[in-house]
Amino acid sequence: MTREELKAAAVRMLDRAYCPYSHFPVGAALECADGTVFTGCNIENAAYPVGTCAERTAMGKAISEGHRDFVRIVVAGRSEDYCVPCGMCRQFMQEFAPQMEVICLNGKGEEMSLTLKELLPHGFDHSFL
Ligand code: THU
């Protein structure tokens, strides 16, 4: 899948977001090393902390299907600012793909590309245990 196709897949997921509380849809498209793509959206809950983010939805789908080798993820929002992953998602992604590229989109489809290392410097990982 091309970069533009991956971005389009993340944007399409905005319509699948279940976000009746925040009204802030997020879509994600995660590309594995073998080219497989898993998508995700945020899924909120009346008990607010139970909700989950688009990135962790996509990561959970991938990992549960046997994929752990990730190359890049697109995170799409509809706001003016680039939609960056929350702290919990950064930590979650670091477990599997510390070198991954994170492509953040704003509502215009413009992108800001960062590495996970840039988003989470000095992250806690297995080497501390
Ligand atoms: N959200 C994500 O899906 N990904 C992020 O990394 C940022 C936040 C969702 C969670 C919640 O449903 C909504 O955006 C507002 O915080």
mmCIF file of N, CA and C and ligand atoms in Angstrom:
data_model
loop_
_atom_site.group_PDB
_atom_site.id
_atom_site.type_symbol
_atom_site.label_atom_id
_atom_site.label_comp_id
_atom_site.label_asym_id
_atom_site.label_seq_id
_atom_site.Cartn_x
_atom_site.Cartn_y
_atom_site.Cartn_z
ATOM 1 N N MET A 1 0.848 -1.194 0.000
ATOM 2 C CA MET A 1 0.000 0.000 0.000
ATOM 3 C C MET A 1 0.886 1.248 0.000
ATOM 4 N N THR A 2 0.525 2.213 -0.826
ATOM 5 C CA THR A 2 1.318 3.449 -0.849
ATOM 6 C C THR A 2 1.018 4.289 0.400
ATOM 7 N N ARG A 3 1.862 5.284 0.608
ATOM 8 C CA ARG A 3 1.651 6.188 1.742
ATOM 9 C C ARG A 3 0.277 6.858 1.659
ATOM 10 N N GLU A 4 -0.081 7.283 0.454
ATOM 11 C CA GLU A 4 -1.379 7.955 0.268
ATOM 12 C C GLU A 4 -2.542 6.999 0.522
ATOM 13 N N GLU A 5 -2.381 5.750 0.116
ATOM 14 C CA GLU A 5 -3.439 4.753 0.355
ATOM 15 C C GLU A 5 -3.586 4.462 1.851
ATOM 16 N N LEU A 6 -2.449 4.417 2.538
ATOM 17 C CA LEU A 6 -2.495 4.169 3.979
ATOM 18 C C LEU A 6 -3.177 5.347 4.698
ATOM 19 N N LYS A 7 -2.865 6.548 4.247
ATOM 20 C CA LYS A 7 -3.503 7.734 4.828
ATOM 21 C C LYS A 7 -5.019 7.697 4.566
ATOM 22 N N ALA A 8 -5.393 7.313 3.361
ATOM 23 C CA ALA A 8 -6.825 7.245 3.018
ATOM 24 C C ALA A 8 -7.528 6.190 3.877
ATOM 25 N N ALA A 9 -6.845 5.090 4.163
ATOM 26 C CA ALA A 9 -7.450 4.026 4.991
ATOM 27 C C ALA A 9 -7.710 4.552 6.403
ATOM 28 N N ALA A 10 -6.794 5.341 6.935
ATOM 29 C CA ALA A 10 -6.980 5.920 8.272
ATOM 30 C C ALA A 10 -8.137 6.925 8.253
ATOM 31 N N VAL A 11 -8.204 7.728 7.233
ATOM 32 C CA VAL A 11 -9.277 8.739 7.126
ATOM 33 C C VAL A 11 -10.641 8.057 7.015
ATOM 34 N N ARG A 12 -10.704 6.965 6.268
ATOM 35 C CA ARG A 12 -11.978 6.239 6.131
ATOM 36 C C ARG A 12 -12.493 5.754 7.488
ATOM 37 N N MET A 13 -11.569 5.422 8.381
ATOM 38 C CA MET A 13 -11.962 4.904 9.692
ATOM 39 C C MET A 13 -12.606 5.963 10.580
ATOM 40 N N LEU A 14 -12.472 7.218 10.213
ATOM 41 C CA LEU A 14 -13.120 8.289 10.995
ATOM 42 C C LEU A 14 -14.630 8.069 11.063
ATOM 43 N N ASP A 15 -15.182 7.509 9.994
ATOM 44 C CA ASP A 15 -16.633 7.271 9.969
ATOM 45 C C ASP A 15 -17.052 6.080 10.827
ATOM 46 N N ARG A 16 -16.087 5.266 11.234
ATOM 47 C CA ARG A 16 -16.395 4.107 12.082
ATOM 48 C C ARG A 16 -16.223 4.437 13.566
ATOM 49 N N ALA A 17 -15.647 5.596 13.859
ATOM 50 C CA ALA A 17 -15.376 5.948 15.253
ATOM 51 C C ALA A 17 -16.684 5.973 16.052
ATOM 52 N N TYR A 18 -16.608 5.444 17.261
ATOM 53 C CA TYR A 18 -17.758 5.515 18.173
ATOM 54 C C TYR A 18 -17.360 6.502 19.273
ATOM 55 N N CYS A 19 -17.794 7.739 19.111
ATOM 56 C CA CYS A 19 -17.316 8.793 20.013
ATOM 57 C C CYS A 19 -18.461 9.735 20.405
ATOM 58 N N PRO A 20 -19.558 9.180 20.979
ATOM 59 C CA PRO A 20 -20.709 10.025 21.315
ATOM 60 C C PRO A 20 -20.433 10.985 22.468
ATOM 61 N N TYR A 21 -19.357 10.788 23.196
ATOM 62 C CA TYR A 21 -19.063 11.633 24.367
ATOM 63 C C TYR A 21 -18.112 12.772 24.018
ATOM 64 N N SER A 22 -17.049 12.442 23.337
ATOM 65 C CA SER A 22 -16.083 13.499 22.997
ATOM 66 C C SER A 22 -16.407 14.164 21.657
ATOM 67 N N HIS A 23 -17.132 13.469 20.794
ATOM 68 C CA HIS A 23 -17.357 13.939 19.426
ATOM 69 C C HIS A 23 -16.027 14.229 18.737
ATOM 70 N N PHE A 24 -15.037 13.410 19.058
ATOM 71 C CA PHE A 24 -13.699 13.582 18.485
ATOM 72 C C PHE A 24 -13.289 12.262 17.820
ATOM 73 N N PRO A 25 -13.662 12.081 16.553
ATOM 74 C CA PRO A 25 -13.314 10.825 15.876
ATOM 75 C C PRO A 25 -11.828 10.733 15.554
ATOM 76 N N VAL A 26 -11.309 9.531 15.691
ATOM 77 C CA VAL A 26 -9.910 9.254 15.325
ATOM 78 C C VAL A 26 -9.900 7.958 14.518
ATOM 79 N N GLY A 27 -9.113 7.960 13.451
ATOM 80 C CA GLY A 27 -8.929 6.758 12.639
ATOM 81 C C GLY A 27 -7.455 6.410 12.592
ATOM 82 N N ALA A 28 -7.161 5.128 12.454
ATOM 83 C CA ALA A 28 -5.759 4.697 12.383
ATOM 84 C C ALA A 28 -5.613 3.613 11.328
ATOM 85 N N ALA A 29 -4.446 3.595 10.689
ATOM 86 C CA ALA A 29 -4.100 2.516 9.752
ATOM 87 C C ALA A 29 -2.651 2.136 10.027
ATOM 88 N N LEU A 30 -2.469 0.877 10.354
ATOM 89 C CA LEU A 30 -1.177 0.350 10.802
ATOM 90 C C LEU A 30 -0.625 -0.588 9.737
ATOM 91 N N GLU A 31 0.593 -0.318 9.297
ATOM 92 C CA GLU A 31 1.207 -1.161 8.270
ATOM 93 C C GLU A 31 2.256 -2.065 8.886
ATOM 94 N N CYS A 32 2.144 -3.349 8.586
ATOM 95 C CA CYS A 32 3.102 -4.345 9.087
ATOM 96 C C CYS A 32 4.248 -4.491 8.085
ATOM 97 N N ALA A 33 5.327 -5.120 8.553
ATOM 98 C CA ALA A 33 6.509 -5.292 7.701
ATOM 99 C C ALA A 33 6.190 -6.084 6.434
ATOM 100 N N ASP A 34 5.244 -7.017 6.521
ATOM 101 C CA ASP A 34 4.902 -7.811 5.328
ATOM 102 C C ASP A 34 3.848 -7.125 4.459
ATOM 103 N N GLY A 35 3.491 -5.900 4.814
ATOM 104 C CA GLY A 35 2.547 -5.131 3.999
ATOM 105 C C GLY A 35 1.100 -5.214 4.440
ATOM 106 N N THR A 36 0.814 -6.127 5.369
ATOM 107 C CA THR A 36 -0.572 -6.225 5.859
ATOM 108 C C THR A 36 -0.946 -4.932 6.582
ATOM 109 N N VAL A 37 -2.184 -4.514 6.400
ATOM 110 C CA VAL A 37 -2.657 -3.283 7.048
ATOM 111 C C VAL A 37 -3.827 -3.606 7.970
ATOM 112 N N PHE A 38 -3.769 -3.068 9.170
ATOM 113 C CA PHE A 38 -4.880 -3.180 10.126
ATOM 114 C C PHE A 38 -5.358 -1.767 10.437
ATOM 115 N N THR A 39 -6.670 -1.618 10.466
ATOM 116 C CA THR A 39 -7.236 -0.297 10.742
ATOM 117 C C THR A 39 -7.902 -0.288 12.110
ATOM 118 N N GLY A 40 -8.177 0.899 12.603
ATOM 119 C CA GLY A 40 -8.854 1.020 13.890
ATOM 120 C C GLY A 40 -9.489 2.382 14.052
ATOM 121 N N CYS A 41 -10.389 2.476 15.019
ATOM 122 C CA CYS A 41 -11.023 3.752 15.351
ATOM 123 C C CYS A 41 -11.151 3.819 16.871
ATOM 124 N N ASN A 42 -11.419 4.994 17.370
ATOM 125 C CA ASN A 42 -11.653 5.082 18.817
ATOM 126 C C ASN A 42 -13.047 4.552 19.147
ATOM 127 N N ILE A 43 -13.131 3.922 20.303
ATOM 128 C CA ILE A 43 -14.385 3.290 20.746
ATOM 129 C C ILE A 43 -14.632 3.739 22.183
ATOM 130 N N GLU A 44 -15.566 4.665 22.349
ATOM 131 C CA GLU A 44 -15.800 5.222 23.688
ATOM 132 C C GLU A 44 -16.837 4.399 24.456
ATOM 133 N N ASN A 45 -17.006 4.760 25.709
ATOM 134 C CA ASN A 45 -17.906 4.003 26.590
ATOM 135 C C ASN A 45 -18.521 4.965 27.590
ATOM 136 N N ALA A 46 -19.756 4.654 28.026
ATOM 137 C CA ALA A 46 -20.432 5.498 29.011
ATOM 138 C C ALA A 46 -19.607 5.603 30.293
ATOM 139 N N ALA A 47 -18.876 4.542 30.602
ATOM 140 C CA ALA A 47 -17.894 4.611 31.694
ATOM 141 C C ALA A 47 -16.593 5.093 31.034
ATOM 142 N N TYR A 48 -16.350 6.370 31.032
ATOM 143 C CA TYR A 48 -15.356 7.004 30.162
ATOM 144 C C TYR A 48 -13.991 6.293 30.069
ATOM 145 N N PRO A 49 -13.376 5.889 31.206
ATOM 146 C CA PRO A 49 -12.017 5.311 31.080
ATOM 147 C C PRO A 49 -11.980 3.971 30.346
ATOM 148 N N VAL A 50 -13.141 3.381 30.155
ATOM 149 C CA VAL A 50 -13.196 2.080 29.480
ATOM 150 C C VAL A 50 -12.953 2.226 27.968
ATOM 151 N N GLY A 51 -13.182 3.404 27.442
ATOM 152 C CA GLY A 51 -12.997 3.630 26.004
ATOM 153 C C GLY A 51 -11.555 3.403 25.578
ATOM 154 N N THR A 52 -11.387 3.165 24.282
ATOM 155 C CA THR A 52 -10.017 2.956 23.795
ATOM 156 C C THR A 52 -9.763 3.793 22.544
ATOM 157 N N CYS A 53 -8.484 3.984 22.276
ATOM 158 C CA CYS A 53 -8.060 4.838 21.168
ATOM 159 C C CYS A 53 -7.964 4.054 19.864
ATOM 160 N N ALA A 54 -7.979 4.800 18.775
ATOM 161 C CA ALA A 54 -7.891 4.198 17.440
ATOM 162 C C ALA A 54 -6.599 3.392 17.264
ATOM 163 N N GLU A 55 -5.502 3.927 17.748
ATOM 164 C CA GLU A 55 -4.208 3.255 17.575
ATOM 165 C C GLU A 55 -4.185 1.906 18.278
ATOM 166 N N ARG A 56 -4.722 1.870 19.505
ATOM 167 C CA ARG A 56 -4.695 0.598 20.239
ATOM 168 C C ARG A 56 -5.711 -0.386 19.675
ATOM 169 N N THR A 57 -6.779 0.121 19.077
ATOM 170 C CA THR A 57 -7.703 -0.784 18.379
ATOM 171 C C THR A 57 -6.959 -1.476 17.235
ATOM 172 N N ALA A 58 -6.257 -0.688 16.428
ATOM 173 C CA ALA A 58 -5.529 -1.259 15.278
ATOM 174 C C ALA A 58 -4.410 -2.187 15.748
ATOM 175 N N MET A 59 -3.673 -1.773 16.760
ATOM 176 C CA MET A 59 -2.559 -2.604 17.265
ATOM 177 C C MET A 59 -3.097 -3.924 17.826
ATOM 178 N N GLY A 60 -4.198 -3.854 18.564
ATOM 179 C CA GLY A 60 -4.779 -5.062 19.152
ATOM 180 C C GLY A 60 -5.259 -6.032 18.085
ATOM 181 N N LYS A 61 -5.856 -5.481 17.028
ATOM 182 C CA LYS A 61 -6.295 -6.343 15.920
ATOM 183 C C LYS A 61 -5.088 -7.038 15.296
ATOM 184 N N ALA A 62 -4.026 -6.282 15.076
ATOM 185 C CA ALA A 62 -2.824 -6.838 14.429
ATOM 186 C C ALA A 62 -2.161 -7.908 15.297
ATOM 187 N N ILE A 63 -1.947 -7.578 16.553
ATOM 188 C CA ILE A 63 -1.220 -8.497 17.442
ATOM 189 C C ILE A 63 -2.025 -9.783 17.634
ATOM 190 N N SER A 64 -3.329 -9.634 17.760
ATOM 191 C CA SER A 64 -4.158 -10.826 17.960
ATOM 192 C C SER A 64 -4.253 -11.681 16.700
ATOM 193 N N GLU A 65 -3.863 -11.123 15.571
ATOM 194 C CA GLU A 65 -3.828 -11.902 14.318
ATOM 195 C C GLU A 65 -2.407 -12.387 14.012
ATOM 196 N N GLY A 66 -1.490 -12.207 14.977
ATOM 197 C CA GLY A 66 -0.140 -12.764 14.818
ATOM 198 C C GLY A 66 0.891 -11.821 14.232
ATOM 199 N N HIS A 67 0.557 -10.538 14.118
ATOM 200 C CA HIS A 67 1.509 -9.556 13.569
ATOM 201 C C HIS A 67 2.095 -8.710 14.694
ATOM 202 N N ARG A 68 3.442 -8.589 14.678
ATOM 203 C CA ARG A 68 4.095 -7.752 15.703
ATOM 204 C C ARG A 68 5.152 -6.833 15.122
ATOM 205 N N ASP A 69 5.376 -6.976 13.834
ATOM 206 C CA ASP A 69 6.451 -6.239 13.195
ATOM 207 C C ASP A 69 5.841 -5.064 12.433
ATOM 208 N N PHE A 70 5.929 -3.876 12.996
ATOM 209 C CA PHE A 70 5.224 -2.730 12.423
ATOM 210 C C PHE A 70 6.183 -1.700 11.833
ATOM 211 N N VAL A 71 5.772 -1.124 10.725
ATOM 212 C CA VAL A 71 6.614 -0.165 10.002
ATOM 213 C C VAL A 71 6.136 1.266 10.225
ATOM 214 N N ARG A 72 4.827 1.464 10.081
ATOM 215 C CA ARG A 72 4.292 2.827 10.240
ATOM 216 C C ARG A 72 2.814 2.769 10.578
ATOM 217 N N ILE A 73 2.373 3.868 11.178
ATOM 218 C CA ILE A 73 0.949 4.001 11.502
ATOM 219 C C ILE A 73 0.513 5.417 11.135
ATOM 220 N N VAL A 74 -0.663 5.514 10.564
ATOM 221 C CA VAL A 74 -1.262 6.826 10.295
ATOM 222 C C VAL A 74 -2.356 7.052 11.331
ATOM 223 N N VAL A 75 -2.349 8.224 11.936
ATOM 224 C CA VAL A 75 -3.381 8.603 12.908
ATOM 225 C C VAL A 75 -4.107 9.825 12.330
ATOM 226 N N ALA A 76 -5.403 9.665 12.086
ATOM 227 C CA ALA A 76 -6.165 10.731 11.427
ATOM 228 C C ALA A 76 -7.194 11.337 12.363
ATOM 229 N N GLY A 77 -7.306 12.658 12.317
ATOM 230 C CA GLY A 77 -8.345 13.369 13.052
ATOM 231 C C GLY A 77 -9.023 14.349 12.123
ATOM 232 N N ARG A 78 -10.011 15.053 12.657
ATOM 233 C CA ARG A 78 -10.718 16.036 11.813
ATOM 234 C C ARG A 78 -10.453 17.467 12.264
ATOM 235 N N SER A 79 -9.570 17.615 13.225
ATOM 236 C CA SER A 79 -9.368 18.958 13.760
ATOM 237 C C SER A 79 -8.261 19.696 13.013
ATOM 238 N N GLU A 80 -8.065 20.945 13.424
ATOM 239 C CA GLU A 80 -7.061 21.792 12.781
ATOM 240 C C GLU A 80 -5.646 21.293 13.105
ATOM 241 N N ASP A 81 -5.493 20.822 14.343
ATOM 242 C CA ASP A 81 -4.181 20.317 14.775
ATOM 243 C C ASP A 81 -3.952 18.905 14.253
ATOM 244 N N TYR A 82 -2.695 18.554 14.119
ATOM 245 C CA TYR A 82 -2.367 17.165 13.785
ATOM 246 C C TYR A 82 -2.813 16.270 14.938
ATOM 247 N N CYS A 83 -3.355 15.125 14.619
ATOM 248 C CA CYS A 83 -3.832 14.217 15.656
ATOM 249 C C CYS A 83 -2.663 13.346 16.126
ATOM 250 N N VAL A 84 -2.108 13.684 17.253
ATOM 251 C CA VAL A 84 -0.962 12.934 17.788
ATOM 252 C C VAL A 84 -1.455 11.861 18.763
ATOM 253 N N PRO A 85 -0.718 10.754 18.876
ATOM 254 C CA PRO A 85 -1.129 9.687 19.806
ATOM 255 C C PRO A 85 -1.031 10.145 21.258
ATOM 256 N N CYS A 86 -1.951 9.676 22.072
ATOM 257 C CA CYS A 86 -1.902 9.983 23.504
ATOM 258 C C CYS A 86 -0.731 9.227 24.142
ATOM 259 N N GLY A 87 -0.441 9.565 25.370
ATOM 260 C CA GLY A 87 0.693 8.949 26.061
ATOM 261 C C GLY A 87 0.554 7.441 26.213
ATOM 262 N N MET A 88 -0.661 7.005 26.498
ATOM 263 C CA MET A 88 -0.869 5.560 26.676
ATOM 264 C C MET A 88 -0.591 4.819 25.368
ATOM 265 N N CYS A 89 -1.049 5.380 24.262
ATOM 266 C CA CYS A 89 -0.800 4.748 22.962
ATOM 267 C C CYS A 89 0.681 4.749 22.614
ATOM 268 N N ARG A 90 1.387 5.819 22.953
ATOM 269 C CA ARG A 90 2.830 5.861 22.681
ATOM 270 C C ARG A 90 3.530 4.716 23.403
ATOM 271 N N GLN A 91 3.181 4.541 24.673
ATOM 272 C CA GLN A 91 3.775 3.461 25.455
ATOM 273 C C GLN A 91 3.380 2.099 24.881
ATOM 274 N N PHE A 92 2.147 1.966 24.503
ATOM 275 C CA PHE A 92 1.642 0.693 23.948
ATOM 276 C C PHE A 92 2.386 0.348 22.664
ATOM 277 N N MET A 93 2.566 1.324 21.803
ATOM 278 C CA MET A 93 3.230 1.091 20.510
ATOM 279 C C MET A 93 4.710 0.812 20.693
ATOM 280 N N GLN A 94 5.333 1.464 21.669
ATOM 281 C CA GLN A 94 6.763 1.286 21.891
ATOM 282 C C GLN A 94 7.122 -0.161 22.221
ATOM 283 N N GLU A 95 6.209 -0.849 22.881
ATOM 284 C CA GLU A 95 6.445 -2.247 23.249
ATOM 285 C C GLU A 95 6.793 -3.105 22.031
ATOM 286 N N PHE A 96 6.186 -2.785 20.903
ATOM 287 C CA PHE A 96 6.332 -3.620 19.714
ATOM 288 C C PHE A 96 7.151 -2.959 18.617
ATOM 289 N N ALA A 97 7.141 -1.645 18.539
ATOM 290 C CA ALA A 97 7.752 -0.992 17.379
ATOM 291 C C ALA A 97 8.379 0.353 17.748
ATOM 292 N N PRO A 98 9.478 0.323 18.520
ATOM 293 C CA PRO A 98 10.070 1.592 18.951
ATOM 294 C C PRO A 98 10.584 2.470 17.808
ATOM 295 N N GLN A 99 10.842 1.843 16.652
ATOM 296 C CA GLN A 99 11.372 2.620 15.516
ATOM 297 C C GLN A 99 10.275 3.056 14.537
ATOM 298 N N MET A 100 9.049 2.733 14.843
ATOM 299 C CA MET A 100 7.964 2.959 13.880
ATOM 300 C C MET A 100 7.789 4.441 13.521
ATOM 301 N N GLU A 101 7.407 4.663 12.277
ATOM 302 C CA GLU A 101 7.053 6.018 11.842
ATOM 303 C C GLU A 101 5.592 6.279 12.222
ATOM 304 N N VAL A 102 5.326 7.445 12.768
ATOM 305 C CA VAL A 102 3.965 7.826 13.148
ATOM 306 C C VAL A 102 3.577 9.044 12.306
ATOM 307 N N ILE A 103 2.597 8.840 11.454
ATOM 308 C CA ILE A 103 2.166 9.901 10.539
ATOM 309 C C ILE A 103 0.848 10.469 11.081
ATOM 310 N N CYS A 104 0.912 11.710 11.521
ATOM 311 C CA CYS A 104 -0.254 12.355 12.139
ATOM 312 C C CYS A 104 -0.918 13.267 11.107
ATOM 313 N N LEU A 105 -2.227 13.116 10.968
ATOM 314 C CA LEU A 105 -2.957 13.938 9.989
ATOM 315 C C LEU A 105 -3.871 14.941 10.684
ATOM 316 N N ASN A 106 -4.034 16.082 10.058
ATOM 317 C CA ASN A 106 -5.068 17.019 10.531
ATOM 318 C C ASN A 106 -6.307 16.858 9.650
ATOM 319 N N GLY A 107 -7.302 17.672 9.916
ATOM 320 C CA GLY A 107 -8.563 17.553 9.192
ATOM 321 C C GLY A 107 -8.470 17.864 7.711
ATOM 322 N N LYS A 108 -7.397 18.545 7.323
ATOM 323 C CA LYS A 108 -7.207 18.842 5.898
ATOM 324 C C LYS A 108 -6.453 17.720 5.191
ATOM 325 N N GLY A 109 -6.015 16.719 5.971
ATOM 326 C CA GLY A 109 -5.250 15.624 5.378
ATOM 327 C C GLY A 109 -3.768 15.925 5.288
ATOM 328 N N GLU A 110 -3.362 17.056 5.862
ATOM 329 C CA GLU A 110 -1.930 17.382 5.884
ATOM 330 C C GLU A 110 -1.257 16.503 6.931
ATOM 331 N N GLU A 111 0.028 16.207 6.731
ATOM 332 C CA GLU A 111 0.698 15.274 7.629
ATOM 333 C C GLU A 111 1.887 15.867 8.376
ATOM 334 N N MET A 112 2.104 15.315 9.557
ATOM 335 C CA MET A 112 3.323 15.566 10.320
ATOM 336 C C MET A 112 3.882 14.180 10.650
ATOM 337 N N SER A 113 5.096 13.926 10.219
ATOM 338 C CA SER A 113 5.691 12.602 10.415
ATOM 339 C C SER A 113 6.747 12.646 11.511
ATOM 340 N N LEU A 114 6.639 11.706 12.449
ATOM 341 C CA LEU A 114 7.587 11.614 13.558
ATOM 342 C C LEU A 114 7.929 10.146 13.774
ATOM 343 N N THR A 115 9.058 9.893 14.421
ATOM 344 C CA THR A 115 9.304 8.519 14.860
ATOM 345 C C THR A 115 8.721 8.377 16.258
ATOM 346 N N LEU A 116 8.462 7.126 16.619
ATOM 347 C CA LEU A 116 7.932 6.900 17.959
ATOM 348 C C LEU A 116 8.942 7.364 19.013
ATOM 349 N N LYS A 117 10.213 7.210 18.674
ATOM 350 C CA LYS A 117 11.278 7.637 19.596
ATOM 351 C C LYS A 117 11.182 9.146 19.861
ATOM 352 N N GLU A 118 10.840 9.891 18.845
ATOM 353 C CA GLU A 118 10.676 11.340 19.024
ATOM 354 C C GLU A 118 9.449 11.633 19.894
ATOM 355 N N LEU A 119 8.412 10.832 19.723
ATOM 356 C CA LEU A 119 7.190 11.045 20.499
ATOM 357 C C LEU A 119 7.335 10.570 21.945
ATOM 358 N N LEU A 120 8.213 9.571 22.143
ATOM 359 C CA LEU A 120 8.370 9.007 23.486
ATOM 360 C C LEU A 120 9.856 8.799 23.807
ATOM 361 N N PRO A 121 10.571 9.879 24.036
ATOM 362 C CA PRO A 121 11.978 9.711 24.413
ATOM 363 C C PRO A 121 12.068 9.121 25.818
ATOM 364 N N HIS A 122 13.072 8.342 26.064
ATOM 365 C CA HIS A 122 13.284 7.734 27.388
ATOM 366 C C HIS A 122 12.077 6.913 27.841
ATOM 367 N N GLY A 123 11.458 6.219 26.922
ATOM 368 C CA GLY A 123 10.304 5.385 27.271
ATOM 369 C C GLY A 123 10.718 4.181 28.112
ATOM 370 N N PHE A 124 9.792 3.699 28.887
ATOM 371 C CA PHE A 124 10.047 2.527 29.739
ATOM 372 C C PHE A 124 9.832 1.256 28.897
ATOM 373 N N ASP A 125 10.860 0.391 28.894
ATOM 374 C CA ASP A 125 10.692 -0.861 28.147
ATOM 375 C C ASP A 125 11.268 -2.037 28.939
ATOM 376 N N HIS A 126 11.290 -3.206 28.304
ATOM 377 C CA HIS A 126 11.680 -4.445 28.988
ATOM 378 C C HIS A 126 13.083 -4.374 29.584
ATOM 379 N N SER A 127 13.933 -3.508 29.012
ATOM 380 C CA SER A 127 15.320 -3.455 29.488
ATOM 381 C C SER A 127 15.406 -2.935 30.927
ATOM 382 N N PHE A 128 14.355 -2.290 31.392
ATOM 383 C CA PHE A 128 14.349 -1.782 32.775
ATOM 384 C C PHE A 128 13.976 -2.865 33.770
ATOM 385 N N LEU A 129 13.404 -3.953 33.277
ATOM 386 C CA LEU A 129 12.884 -4.967 34.206
ATOM 387 C C LEU A 129 13.964 -5.942 34.664
HETATM 388 N N1 THU B 1 -8.069 9.397 20.903
HETATM 389 C C1 THU B 1 -7.565 8.438 20.063
HETATM 390 O O1 THU B 1 -8.304 7.601 19.527
HETATM 391 N N2 THU B 1 -6.227 8.432 19.831
HETATM 392 C C2 THU B 1 -5.356 9.287 20.448
HETATM 393 O O2 THU B 1 -4.182 9.003 20.530
HETATM 394 C C3 THU B 1 -5.893 10.529 21.007
HETATM 395 C C4 THU B 1 -7.254 10.376 21.590
HETATM 396 C C5 THU B 1 -9.498 9.392 21.171
HETATM 397 C C6 THU B 1 -9.850 8.943 22.556
HETATM 398 C C7 THU B 1 -11.196 9.587 22.748
HETATM 399 O O3 THU B 1 -12.195 8.714 22.213
HETATM 400 C C8 THU B 1 -11.157 10.839 21.882
HETATM 401 O O4 THU B 1 -10.027 10.674 21.025
HETATM 402 C C9 THU B 1 -11.006 12.128 22.677
HETATM 403 O O5 THU B 1 -9.965 12.038 23.572
#
